[in-house]
XYZ file of C-alpha atoms in Angstrom:
767
model
C 9.263 65.337 -73.375
C 9.854 66.267 -70.154
C 5.699 66.653 -68.390
C 5.504 63.066 -68.703
C 7.777 61.456 -65.921
C 7.117 64.077 -63.679
C 3.437 63.474 -64.369
C 3.319 59.728 -64.320
C 5.689 59.412 -60.746
C 2.939 61.506 -59.129
C -0.008 59.917 -59.874
C 2.316 56.451 -59.159
C 2.720 58.699 -55.556
C -0.642 59.217 -55.302
C -2.026 55.453 -55.895
C 0.874 54.819 -53.626
C 0.368 56.713 -49.987
C -4.195 56.112 -50.978
C -3.098 52.844 -51.049
C -1.070 52.975 -47.923
C -3.769 55.142 -46.077
C -6.268 52.756 -46.694
C -4.187 49.623 -45.719
C -3.256 51.155 -42.364
C -5.817 49.552 -39.609
C -5.966 50.506 -35.578
C -4.171 48.980 -32.751
C -2.189 49.929 -29.872
C 1.076 51.313 -29.120
C 3.596 48.202 -28.823
C 0.862 44.977 -28.478
C -0.662 43.803 -24.950
C -2.889 41.612 -24.019
C -6.733 42.265 -23.577
C -7.699 39.125 -22.599
C -6.904 35.690 -22.236
C -7.881 32.208 -21.308
C -7.331 31.330 -18.216
C -8.200 35.120 -17.717
C -4.796 36.147 -14.987
C -5.008 35.226 -11.633
C -7.994 32.610 -11.941
C -8.280 29.373 -10.702
C -9.520 26.273 -12.178
C -11.578 24.168 -11.155
C -10.042 21.508 -13.235
C -7.291 21.819 -15.724
C -7.676 23.730 -18.855
C -7.288 22.400 -22.688
C -5.689 24.956 -23.918
C -4.395 28.876 -22.892
C -5.470 31.310 -25.546
C -4.488 35.024 -25.633
C -5.447 38.008 -27.575
C -3.369 41.254 -27.748
C -4.458 44.713 -28.529
C -2.948 44.667 -32.257
C -1.283 41.977 -34.974
C 1.573 39.676 -33.932
C 2.933 37.916 -35.526
C 2.495 34.133 -35.392
C 5.996 32.286 -36.184
C 8.098 35.387 -33.998
C 6.357 34.709 -30.807
C 6.328 31.874 -28.032
C 3.400 31.223 -25.085
C 5.127 29.284 -22.192
C 3.629 27.852 -19.154
C 5.785 27.100 -15.819
C 4.894 24.919 -13.402
C 5.340 26.087 -9.324
C 8.640 24.817 -9.905
C 9.355 26.669 -12.653
C 9.635 24.017 -15.329
C 8.386 24.916 -18.632
C 5.308 23.054 -19.162
C 5.026 20.977 -22.863
C 2.360 22.723 -24.910
C 1.632 22.727 -28.769
C 2.598 24.900 -30.800
C 1.612 28.484 -31.442
C -1.790 28.859 -33.515
C -3.560 32.225 -35.054
C -7.647 31.947 -33.730
C -8.468 34.728 -35.106
C -8.297 36.039 -39.091
C -5.947 39.173 -37.759
C -3.438 37.622 -35.150
C -3.943 39.012 -32.777
C -5.785 35.590 -30.547
C -3.171 32.597 -30.362
C -3.296 29.460 -29.074
C -1.160 27.078 -27.734
C -2.821 23.420 -26.185
C -1.539 22.199 -23.229
C -1.103 19.330 -21.601
C -3.293 17.894 -18.523
C -2.289 20.447 -15.115
C -1.343 19.562 -11.431
C -3.394 21.470 -8.993
C -1.549 24.500 -7.796
C -0.390 27.897 -9.363
C 0.773 27.982 -12.788
C 2.664 31.084 -14.385
C 2.168 32.096 -18.179
C 4.800 34.154 -19.740
C 4.856 35.116 -23.390
C 6.603 37.296 -25.248
C 4.845 38.779 -28.959
C 6.224 40.650 -31.403
C 3.900 43.299 -32.846
C 3.377 43.537 -36.622
C 2.234 46.682 -36.439
C 4.857 48.791 -35.169
C 7.777 46.034 -34.617
C 8.341 46.483 -31.381
C 8.409 43.135 -28.836
C 6.202 43.028 -25.412
C 6.752 40.208 -22.699
C 4.935 39.930 -19.648
C 3.840 36.852 -16.896
C 1.086 36.823 -14.859
C -0.806 33.896 -13.348
C -3.349 31.145 -12.624
C -4.596 28.193 -10.965
C -5.519 24.731 -10.883
C -7.824 23.450 -7.668
C -6.246 25.802 -5.185
C -8.044 27.724 -2.673
C -5.296 30.446 -3.721
C -1.824 31.238 -5.890
C 0.852 30.584 -4.550
C 4.435 30.201 -4.832
C 7.285 32.226 -6.980
C 5.503 34.550 -9.180
C 1.904 34.064 -8.407
C -0.237 37.148 -8.260
C 1.973 38.717 -10.731
C 1.143 40.299 -13.607
C 3.640 41.947 -15.214
C 3.823 43.711 -18.999
C 6.832 45.154 -20.565
C 8.343 46.077 -23.241
C 11.421 45.621 -24.767
C 14.148 47.916 -24.421
C 15.577 49.660 -26.689
C 18.850 48.525 -28.139
C 21.226 50.602 -29.986
C 21.263 49.213 -33.387
C 17.151 50.035 -32.538
C 17.197 53.616 -31.741
C 20.041 54.346 -34.697
C 17.653 53.010 -36.773
C 15.150 54.997 -36.673
C 17.173 57.702 -36.095
C 18.576 57.110 -39.703
C 15.125 57.320 -40.882
C 14.168 60.613 -39.890
C 17.618 61.846 -40.568
C 17.750 60.364 -43.432
C 13.933 62.078 -44.592
C 15.053 65.478 -43.670
C 18.060 65.513 -45.662
C 16.260 64.407 -48.258
C 13.035 67.103 -47.589
C 15.143 69.499 -47.110
C 16.838 68.786 -50.631
C 13.692 69.074 -52.897
C 12.051 71.440 -50.797
C 14.477 74.206 -50.858
C 15.939 73.876 -54.239
C 11.667 73.849 -55.956
C 10.203 76.440 -52.876
C 13.259 78.909 -51.806
C 16.412 79.011 -54.095
C 14.629 78.430 -57.738
C 12.271 80.813 -56.758
C 14.832 83.436 -55.931
C 17.476 82.498 -59.396
C 14.972 81.682 -61.172
C 16.186 84.627 -63.762
C 18.208 85.361 -66.754
C 20.130 88.264 -66.112
C 21.898 87.255 -63.329
C 25.757 87.125 -63.072
C 28.454 84.507 -63.840
C 29.452 84.446 -60.380
C 25.857 83.582 -59.360
C 24.718 81.331 -61.964
C 27.893 79.394 -61.277
C 26.683 79.834 -57.394
C 23.528 78.489 -58.821
C 25.876 75.218 -60.380
C 27.637 74.843 -57.379
C 24.443 75.167 -54.595
C 23.043 72.035 -56.252
C 26.166 69.963 -56.522
C 26.631 70.325 -52.656
C 23.362 69.921 -51.548
C 22.806 66.858 -53.838
C 25.786 65.001 -52.179
C 24.318 66.255 -48.807
C 20.721 64.546 -49.765
C 22.830 61.869 -50.896
C 24.061 61.357 -47.439
C 20.293 61.452 -46.703
C 20.114 58.562 -48.927
C 22.850 56.491 -47.415
C 21.061 57.492 -43.981
C 17.932 55.858 -44.989
C 19.853 52.997 -45.631
C 22.147 52.273 -42.916
C 19.450 52.433 -40.219
C 17.567 50.436 -42.781
C 20.119 47.561 -42.484
C 20.466 48.252 -38.438
C 16.490 47.941 -38.499
C 17.075 44.171 -39.641
C 20.107 43.065 -37.670
C 18.239 44.737 -34.665
C 15.451 42.206 -35.639
C 17.712 39.410 -36.743
C 19.442 39.687 -32.464
C 15.456 38.646 -32.197
C 14.133 36.817 -34.388
C 16.403 34.351 -37.085
C 15.174 35.821 -40.070
C 17.570 34.346 -42.346
C 15.616 31.303 -41.120
C 14.118 29.428 -44.053
C 10.626 31.562 -45.074
C 11.336 33.493 -41.925
C 12.295 36.780 -43.954
C 9.438 36.311 -46.160
C 6.639 36.375 -42.773
C 8.720 39.417 -42.000
C 8.151 41.137 -44.655
C 4.574 40.621 -45.168
C 4.314 42.717 -41.175
C 3.193 46.201 -41.963
C 6.025 46.587 -39.958
C 8.361 44.643 -42.890
C 6.349 45.849 -45.760
C 7.518 49.691 -45.155
C 10.624 48.465 -44.894
C 11.089 47.348 -47.255
C 9.265 50.012 -49.299
C 11.428 52.359 -47.754
C 14.797 50.734 -48.878
C 13.239 50.815 -52.328
C 12.399 54.380 -52.297
C 15.586 55.237 -50.673
C 17.867 53.093 -53.419
C 15.990 54.886 -56.377
C 15.971 58.809 -53.951
C 19.652 57.735 -54.173
C 20.160 56.989 -57.449
C 18.309 60.192 -57.905
C 19.940 62.467 -56.100
C 23.485 60.941 -57.648
C 21.972 61.777 -61.532
C 20.900 65.328 -59.455
C 24.099 66.047 -57.977
C 26.893 64.516 -61.512
C 24.649 66.709 -64.424
C 26.534 68.107 -66.588
C 23.902 70.686 -67.896
C 24.340 73.600 -66.339
C 21.673 75.545 -64.711
C 19.146 73.221 -66.984
C 19.189 70.857 -65.548
C 18.186 72.278 -61.993
C 15.043 73.187 -62.585
C 13.596 69.961 -64.403
C 11.190 67.181 -63.077
C 13.685 64.796 -61.408
C 13.487 67.639 -58.514
C 9.616 67.486 -58.314
C 10.125 63.615 -58.753
C 12.584 63.438 -55.316
C 10.034 65.986 -53.395
C 7.243 63.112 -54.446
C 8.957 60.395 -53.469
C 10.567 61.716 -50.278
C 7.277 62.733 -49.379
C 6.437 58.604 -49.795
C 9.443 57.645 -47.377
C 7.863 60.017 -45.008
C 4.489 58.804 -45.276
C 6.443 55.114 -44.311
C 7.772 56.364 -41.131
C 4.327 57.841 -39.770
C 2.848 54.631 -41.467
C 4.529 51.742 -38.418
C 5.007 54.947 -35.693
C 3.005 55.622 -32.449
C -0.146 57.104 -34.428
C -0.340 54.858 -36.866
C -0.620 51.658 -33.627
C -4.342 53.960 -32.021
C -7.141 52.042 -31.222
C -8.905 55.703 -32.098
C -8.475 57.448 -34.511
C -5.500 56.029 -36.161
C -5.816 57.299 -39.310
C -6.309 61.236 -38.437
C -3.165 60.201 -36.175
C -1.317 59.114 -38.176
C -2.220 62.529 -41.357
C -0.805 64.871 -38.000
C 1.850 62.987 -37.808
C 2.668 62.533 -41.315
C 2.857 66.457 -40.969
C 4.429 66.450 -38.145
C 7.327 64.728 -40.193
C 7.408 66.600 -42.924
C 7.096 69.661 -41.472
C 9.798 68.795 -39.405
C 12.106 67.117 -41.990
C 11.331 70.520 -44.132
C 12.607 73.041 -41.753
C 15.638 70.757 -39.925
C 16.069 69.666 -43.741
C 15.892 73.132 -44.722
C 18.375 74.935 -41.971
C 20.841 72.377 -43.542
C 20.603 73.591 -47.175
C 20.225 77.575 -45.776
C 23.650 77.132 -44.396
C 25.080 75.924 -47.549
C 23.798 78.040 -49.372
C 25.218 81.085 -47.193
C 28.475 78.992 -47.098
C 28.853 79.379 -50.940
C 28.012 82.854 -50.663
C 30.321 85.064 -48.890
C 32.621 85.646 -51.904
C 30.253 87.349 -53.975
C 30.797 90.590 -54.482
C 29.649 92.219 -51.081
C 26.570 93.921 -53.726
C 25.516 90.589 -55.141
C 25.922 88.928 -51.908
C 23.149 91.157 -49.166
C 21.198 91.496 -52.133
C 21.019 87.233 -51.784
C 21.710 87.336 -47.936
C 18.429 88.708 -47.345
C 15.928 87.869 -49.520
C 17.034 84.476 -48.582
C 16.532 85.589 -44.747
C 12.986 87.243 -46.405
C 11.749 84.021 -48.291
C 12.556 80.941 -45.252
C 11.385 82.868 -42.249
C 8.087 82.516 -43.900
C 8.950 78.893 -45.075
C 10.398 77.982 -41.211
C 7.089 79.796 -39.738
C 5.119 77.909 -41.541
C 6.934 74.852 -40.336
C 7.193 75.186 -36.626
C 3.215 76.341 -36.694
C 3.055 73.408 -37.983
C 4.897 71.459 -36.046
C 4.152 72.953 -32.896
C 0.312 72.294 -33.825
C 0.382 68.259 -35.153
C 2.547 68.498 -32.054
C 0.420 69.308 -29.386
C -2.064 66.945 -31.199
C 0.248 64.042 -30.324
C 1.598 64.564 -26.898
C -2.034 64.962 -26.296
C -2.726 61.528 -27.743
C 0.616 59.772 -26.611
C 1.409 60.935 -23.163
C -2.633 61.352 -21.808
C -1.987 63.020 -18.537
C 0.464 65.263 -16.423
C 1.289 62.968 -14.680
C 2.400 60.488 -17.437
C 4.882 63.592 -19.170
C 6.997 63.760 -15.950
C 7.062 60.020 -14.597
C 7.547 58.090 -17.633
C 10.453 57.394 -19.991
C 9.041 58.976 -22.755
C 7.755 61.601 -21.115
C 10.368 62.652 -20.162
C 12.380 62.213 -23.965
C 9.374 64.142 -24.921
C 10.413 66.504 -22.254
C 13.710 67.086 -23.367
C 12.705 67.310 -27.043
C 10.571 70.123 -26.438
C 13.707 71.483 -24.460
C 15.967 70.536 -27.201
C 13.946 72.859 -29.279
C 13.559 76.171 -27.850
C 16.734 77.018 -28.777
C 16.398 77.087 -32.282
C 12.871 78.221 -32.011
C 14.638 81.241 -29.756
C 17.186 81.682 -32.827
C 14.627 81.975 -35.470
C 13.151 84.964 -32.920
C 16.734 86.062 -33.007
C 17.225 85.975 -36.499
C 14.060 87.718 -37.477
C 13.744 90.870 -34.698
C 17.578 91.341 -34.570
C 19.103 89.939 -37.945
C 16.834 90.547 -40.103
C 16.430 94.406 -39.749
C 20.505 94.872 -39.608
C 20.200 93.116 -43.125
C 17.822 95.339 -44.252
C 19.497 98.426 -42.780
C 22.929 97.771 -44.384
C 21.444 96.172 -47.970
C 22.421 100.093 -49.099
C 25.966 100.035 -47.505
C 27.096 95.872 -48.291
C 30.788 96.702 -48.695
C 31.074 98.608 -44.602
C 31.673 96.335 -42.108
C 28.268 96.384 -39.919
C 26.778 94.600 -43.182
C 29.821 92.394 -42.714
C 28.940 91.267 -39.443
C 25.561 91.100 -39.675
C 26.316 88.699 -42.640
C 28.207 86.268 -40.696
C 26.254 86.321 -37.697
C 23.245 84.876 -39.675
C 25.153 82.331 -40.630
C 26.447 81.840 -37.870
C 23.128 81.100 -36.619
C 21.622 79.543 -39.066
C 24.356 76.248 -38.369
C 23.982 76.644 -34.621
C 20.036 76.298 -34.813
C 20.640 73.429 -37.880
C 23.003 71.479 -35.020
C 19.915 72.108 -32.609
C 17.704 70.799 -34.937
C 19.828 67.570 -35.584
C 19.293 67.101 -31.736
C 15.746 67.316 -32.012
C 15.795 64.878 -34.544
C 18.156 62.377 -32.339
C 15.156 63.224 -29.040
C 12.559 62.122 -32.205
C 14.084 58.726 -32.896
C 14.345 57.600 -29.032
C 11.143 58.469 -28.575
C 9.734 56.593 -31.569
C 10.892 53.651 -30.013
C 10.326 54.272 -26.494
C 6.831 52.867 -25.460
C 4.311 55.773 -24.908
C 3.453 57.632 -22.021
C -0.349 55.527 -22.193
C 0.611 52.230 -22.066
C 3.953 53.142 -20.721
C 5.496 51.936 -16.814
C 5.793 54.112 -14.664
C 9.920 55.372 -13.648
C 9.551 53.868 -10.757
C 12.065 54.355 -7.403
C 13.127 50.735 -6.027
C 10.255 48.587 -4.609
C 9.465 47.996 -1.118
C 7.351 48.041 1.590
C 4.834 50.906 3.353
C 2.896 49.811 6.233
C 0.577 51.916 8.215
C -1.967 51.138 10.965
C -4.539 53.092 14.168
C -6.855 51.538 16.791
C -10.458 51.459 16.088
C -12.703 50.992 18.993
C -11.154 47.376 19.498
C -9.272 46.818 16.659
C -5.834 47.264 16.258
C -5.521 47.599 11.910
C -2.052 47.284 9.995
C -2.262 47.750 6.426
C 1.394 46.770 4.112
C 0.846 47.465 0.906
C 3.737 45.798 -1.282
C 6.329 46.988 -3.068
C 4.395 49.939 -2.450
C 4.439 50.638 -6.361
C 1.424 51.986 -8.077
C 0.178 49.508 -9.919
C -0.122 45.733 -9.239
C 0.836 45.361 -5.484
C 0.329 42.601 -2.414
C -2.466 44.384 0.209
C -1.775 42.876 3.907
C -4.283 43.409 6.282
C -3.695 42.264 9.979
C -6.851 42.336 12.860
C -5.524 42.388 16.565
C -7.763 42.571 19.696
C -6.879 45.177 22.625
C -4.524 42.393 24.353
C -2.896 42.180 20.381
C -4.534 38.657 20.185
C -5.687 38.181 15.918
C -8.884 38.436 15.074
C -9.597 35.627 12.536
C -13.582 35.867 12.947
C -13.903 38.816 10.797
C -17.105 37.787 8.461
C -15.882 40.470 5.902
C -13.008 42.210 5.285
C -12.828 44.449 2.183
C -11.016 47.350 1.676
C -12.210 50.181 -0.567
C -10.629 52.968 -2.762
C -11.361 56.148 -3.339
C -8.824 58.201 -5.279
C -8.834 61.781 -3.925
C -7.620 63.720 -6.347
C -11.084 63.703 -8.291
C -14.592 62.180 -8.814
C -13.894 58.659 -10.252
C -16.387 56.838 -7.460
C -15.023 53.978 -4.927
C -13.823 50.677 -6.696
C -14.395 48.119 -3.483
C -13.563 43.889 -2.786
C -13.121 41.897 -0.806
C -9.728 40.472 1.147
C -9.605 36.817 0.925
C -7.940 35.660 5.164
C -5.088 34.181 5.432
C -5.534 32.531 8.652
C -4.132 34.494 12.041
C -5.956 37.530 11.380
C -4.240 38.218 8.567
C -6.255 38.679 4.918
C -4.544 39.284 1.623
C -5.647 40.267 -1.598
C -3.412 41.192 -4.748
C -4.679 44.554 -6.753
C -3.708 46.863 -8.873
C -6.632 49.847 -8.561
C -3.920 52.323 -6.864
C -2.379 53.131 -10.789
C -3.008 56.080 -10.988
C -0.755 59.050 -9.641
C -1.481 61.434 -7.121
C -3.410 60.804 -2.948
C -5.951 58.359 -2.150
C -7.922 57.082 0.882
C -8.258 52.707 1.687
C -9.850 52.728 3.835
C -10.182 48.736 5.619
C -13.690 47.804 6.156
C -14.352 44.851 8.794
C -17.634 43.727 9.117
C -18.210 41.374 12.701
C -20.875 39.207 14.443
C -22.569 40.576 17.182
C -20.974 44.160 16.986
C -20.693 47.294 14.898
C -18.386 48.055 11.640
C -14.876 49.375 12.179
C -14.061 50.961 9.538
C -10.187 52.153 9.706
C -9.015 55.091 6.673
C -5.605 55.116 5.642
C -4.532 58.132 3.413
C -1.657 57.330 0.401
C -0.309 58.957 -2.111
C 1.558 57.837 -5.071
C 4.188 60.035 -6.408
C 5.565 61.294 -9.561
C 8.209 58.065 -8.987
C 5.482 55.893 -8.606
C 6.289 55.217 -5.255
C 2.817 54.837 -2.702
C 3.638 56.161 0.979
C 1.708 57.589 3.876
C 0.055 61.363 2.696
C 1.610 63.589 4.862
C 1.240 68.173 4.874
C 2.350 69.843 1.767
C 3.587 66.981 -0.161
C 5.973 67.393 -2.619
C 6.669 70.447 -4.997
C 6.606 68.564 -7.807
C 3.969 66.230 -7.271
C 1.662 69.286 -5.492
C 1.875 71.040 -9.378
C 0.956 68.038 -10.620
C -1.844 67.776 -9.537
C -2.878 71.152 -9.866
C -2.612 70.251 -13.224
C -4.948 67.824 -13.366
C -7.738 69.471 -10.547
C -7.114 71.999 -13.855
C -8.448 70.675 -16.833
C -8.109 73.043 -19.284
C -6.682 76.175 -17.471
C -3.516 75.703 -18.174
C -3.427 74.529 -21.395
C -6.337 77.455 -22.449
C -3.577 79.959 -21.335
C -0.592 78.933 -22.469
C -3.000 78.638 -26.155
C -4.548 82.002 -25.697
C -0.964 83.805 -25.128
C 0.800 81.491 -27.982
C -1.897 82.570 -31.195
C -1.138 86.615 -29.343
C 2.496 86.109 -29.768
C 2.093 84.153 -33.119
C 0.296 86.885 -34.345
C 3.342 89.609 -33.370
C 5.683 86.562 -35.317
C 3.959 86.118 -38.377
C 3.697 89.370 -38.953
C 7.226 89.413 -38.524
C 8.322 86.204 -40.610
C 5.346 86.866 -43.620
C 7.315 89.006 -46.929
C 3.746 88.526 -48.725
C 0.169 89.453 -47.601
C -1.234 85.938 -48.479
C 1.894 84.530 -46.807
C 0.571 86.624 -43.621
C -2.838 85.139 -44.095
C -1.646 81.406 -43.939
C -0.054 81.921 -40.490
C -2.599 83.868 -38.617
C -4.371 80.769 -39.433
C -3.461 79.072 -36.776
C -3.112 82.020 -34.490
C -6.358 82.055 -34.951
C -7.065 78.031 -34.906
C -4.615 78.560 -31.192
C -6.905 81.001 -30.121
C -10.028 78.952 -30.684
C -8.957 76.107 -29.289
C -7.759 78.300 -26.288
C -11.023 79.878 -25.665
C -13.164 76.964 -25.537
C -11.095 75.507 -23.185
C -10.971 78.172 -20.545
C -14.933 78.646 -21.105
C -15.267 75.124 -20.135
C -13.191 75.599 -16.995
C -15.226 78.588 -16.745
C -18.416 76.246 -17.291
C -16.475 73.733 -14.217
C -15.405 75.837 -12.018
C -16.406 75.656 -8.712
C -14.016 76.938 -5.045
C -14.377 73.041 -4.318
C -12.343 72.252 -7.833
C -9.251 72.510 -5.932
C -10.701 71.731 -2.895
C -8.753 68.290 -0.764
C -10.551 67.197 2.298
C -6.894 67.646 5.344
C -8.913 65.697 7.725
C -8.902 61.506 8.040
C -12.110 60.706 8.461
C -11.146 58.895 12.159
C -13.222 57.977 14.765
C -12.634 61.869 16.083
C -14.028 63.306 12.751
C -16.565 60.570 12.404
C -18.479 61.651 15.785
C -18.272 65.280 15.670
C -19.444 65.001 11.844
C -22.219 62.882 13.656
C -23.526 65.418 16.536
C -23.479 67.899 13.233
C -25.377 65.719 10.895
C -27.937 64.440 14.167
C -28.427 68.288 15.279
C -28.695 70.281 12.493
C -29.459 67.498 9.092
C -31.309 64.546 10.362
C -35.087 66.958 9.896
C -34.578 66.268 6.091
C -32.168 63.799 5.770
C -32.733 60.871 8.068
C -31.183 59.482 10.189
C -29.872 56.859 8.135
C -29.424 59.409 5.214
C -31.561 58.125 3.533
C -34.516 61.348 2.921
C -36.327 60.628 4.812
C -36.310 63.056 7.426
C -40.056 64.270 9.386
C -39.452 67.529 7.013
C -39.218 65.684 4.168
C -42.345 65.909 2.799
C -42.648 69.209 2.860
C -40.439 70.360 1.121
C -40.120 71.400 -2.841
C -37.695 69.273 -3.782
C -36.598 65.882 -1.920
C -33.733 66.263 0.035
C -30.448 63.893 -1.586
C -30.935 60.113 0.048
C -26.604 59.750 0.558
C -27.148 55.873 0.174
C -28.553 56.335 -3.165
C -25.185 55.737 -4.502
C -25.288 59.706 -5.990
C -22.663 60.888 -3.200
C -20.365 58.311 -4.228
C -19.382 60.168 -7.506
C -18.729 63.109 -6.396
C -15.212 64.386 -4.837
C -15.084 65.498 -1.066
C -14.469 69.314 -2.297
C -18.318 69.019 -3.939
C -20.195 68.055 -0.428
C -17.528 70.848 1.342
C -19.094 73.509 -1.046
C -22.869 71.886 -0.967
C -23.184 71.942 2.686
C -21.094 75.551 2.672
C -23.069 77.362 0.089
C -26.403 75.979 -0.509
C -26.827 74.544 -3.741
C -29.292 76.697 -6.144
C -32.815 76.004 -6.804
C -33.278 73.800 -3.871
C -34.068 74.203 -0.205
C -30.836 73.021 1.000
C -29.405 76.072 3.056
C -25.932 77.455 3.520
C -24.393 76.890 6.470
C -21.457 78.494 6.389
C -21.703 81.382 8.209
C -22.932 78.869 11.102
C -19.854 76.102 10.884
C -16.011 75.947 10.786
C -14.311 74.333 7.911
C -13.121 72.530 10.220
C -16.835 71.343 10.979
C -17.500 70.860 6.734
C -15.535 68.531 6.465
C -15.381 66.734 9.484
C -19.421 66.473 8.060
C -18.710 65.619 4.981
C -16.965 62.805 6.635
C -19.627 61.026 8.488
C -21.964 61.395 5.383
C -19.117 59.576 2.478
C -19.663 56.960 5.922
C -23.230 57.125 5.601
C -22.903 56.263 1.949
C -20.832 53.492 1.892
C -21.883 51.683 5.038
C -23.777 48.466 4.180
C -26.828 47.243 5.665
């Protein structure tokens, strides 16, 4: 009779997880627009009939809206919002006839995947030459700030799952194997029942956390959307987020009843090893799955299923570790009144067994956490300059404490418990046991804080999509005189992302220059090879040219070159060096820079070097810890898999770095390509390079036909794909296997940089 319920619960949970797994669909963390008609900043000749926006993930049309604001800020009457895609990723509203002018689109949507709200604005125009008015040219997308109810709900989910997973996993995987003998003393049998009952009460509290989090989630969502209105609750429950909420609520009620039943059982020790404990473990895994299926991992565009599986492993491993620490602390506390010999045996056995279980969980947490960080952070800059990244750093910092305590238990407490096993009544044994209890509770306390940080993290926009933690907005103005022109460049708000670029041109007498045939901005990121982006700057009159652009959205050093073309005059190029710092503030690039900015720049350029070294060192340290933590050979083999995997990945990273490395990888061009530098580079080019590369850099010099392979054509586009450091390296050391000689013994480093600047000018000059 005891086998049927257990098998039934097992197969039901397998079927449930399979259904949830197959039903997971990729999206993007927090719904953001991917396309719109009219498009952002588009200017139309005639009034459009409708406004349509496509989003990165399914939204809930009933709880979403699109508003059109007139130039005066008045909301225009629109038709009802309707979905035009079967998966609710595209919505539409009809528009009334619009007069000529600039308009602001204001949208607000609820994600059907993760329950987050996002909103934003952008502008478009009808029958005008350029956008104007308040908000014109803006494109802003932002996620709703986490509320206290939302934070409590997400932390309650993780805390409740941890207490429930820990309850059943600790009992089944750790405690029962230790006391699963018939010849135990009466005191140990009483302790077995006492620990089970106390643990079940804590597990019941975990179910209470889950129930409270369900209520807080409903309150938070109802605070933004009227879920009590007719039909609204049904619409909300039909989303993936609502469905997981309902399923978690049902699992919580069942788990709560199960924990209450197990805690109130009066069957003696016989009820501590029944099917109910296994059913509880399986149902707790189901509750963990409902958390992962509405996580950031469930909302990835690519590899969503893999990310959900990794997230599930992360949640389960963390739950068993954190919950296991709580129940280990309870067990040690309840066992302190045992006789000295029995207590010494139990303490030593617990630390031996828990060390192996905790090491497996921590290894899974580290491996899955590294993968999830790569997916959701994506860059070193995102790690230190977004709310998500900084909370992740806080979480990692908190984790270092319990990891250190675990190491202390392994290398210091465990040997002392083993040493005093033969003399359990002596003061040294009692002291070692007391230290062990205290350290376990301290470790458990920090583990709970880690769950708080994890709950906070799950409510933030992931670093890949999140706005930078910016300094206050302002202006950055740079200017220089080139030939007969004074060129001034102003950025506002001078923060990474959307900026208004104002270019002012004056002649030598201070008069505005309004007859330029074309003014353009050339954006080049100096941190790594990304090519060059060029945008034409529309004229605004009186020597003023204005462009709205979001090209400078990557942290690091940039060069913005103003190119001015005039009839009957030479083209003028005015280069400006800028830097988008970790606070997202864009300022003029200064020599030396800030320490943290330089560190992030180094980490970015080094690619796999630092992660590779870290993984190899971790593999070595983990092998040492695994040898200490494992009590049996099969445990050691399992733990060493993590070490071998880390070493393999780290070694691959280091090998790839060795393949990509050149001395120019960390080189930055220290010389701005101003008139002086260009003149110096031109002189060197005409003396040493024209013979092969030709006067205009076409690769058609007098000696070109005699060479085994043709010289580089600097105007063919290939040069623009390489950073300045590569050009510097090739000029200095030559190019192996080609006729390109080395000039390092003829030119100084500054000479080579000047030559690089001139070659770069040849590659971007217009015909």
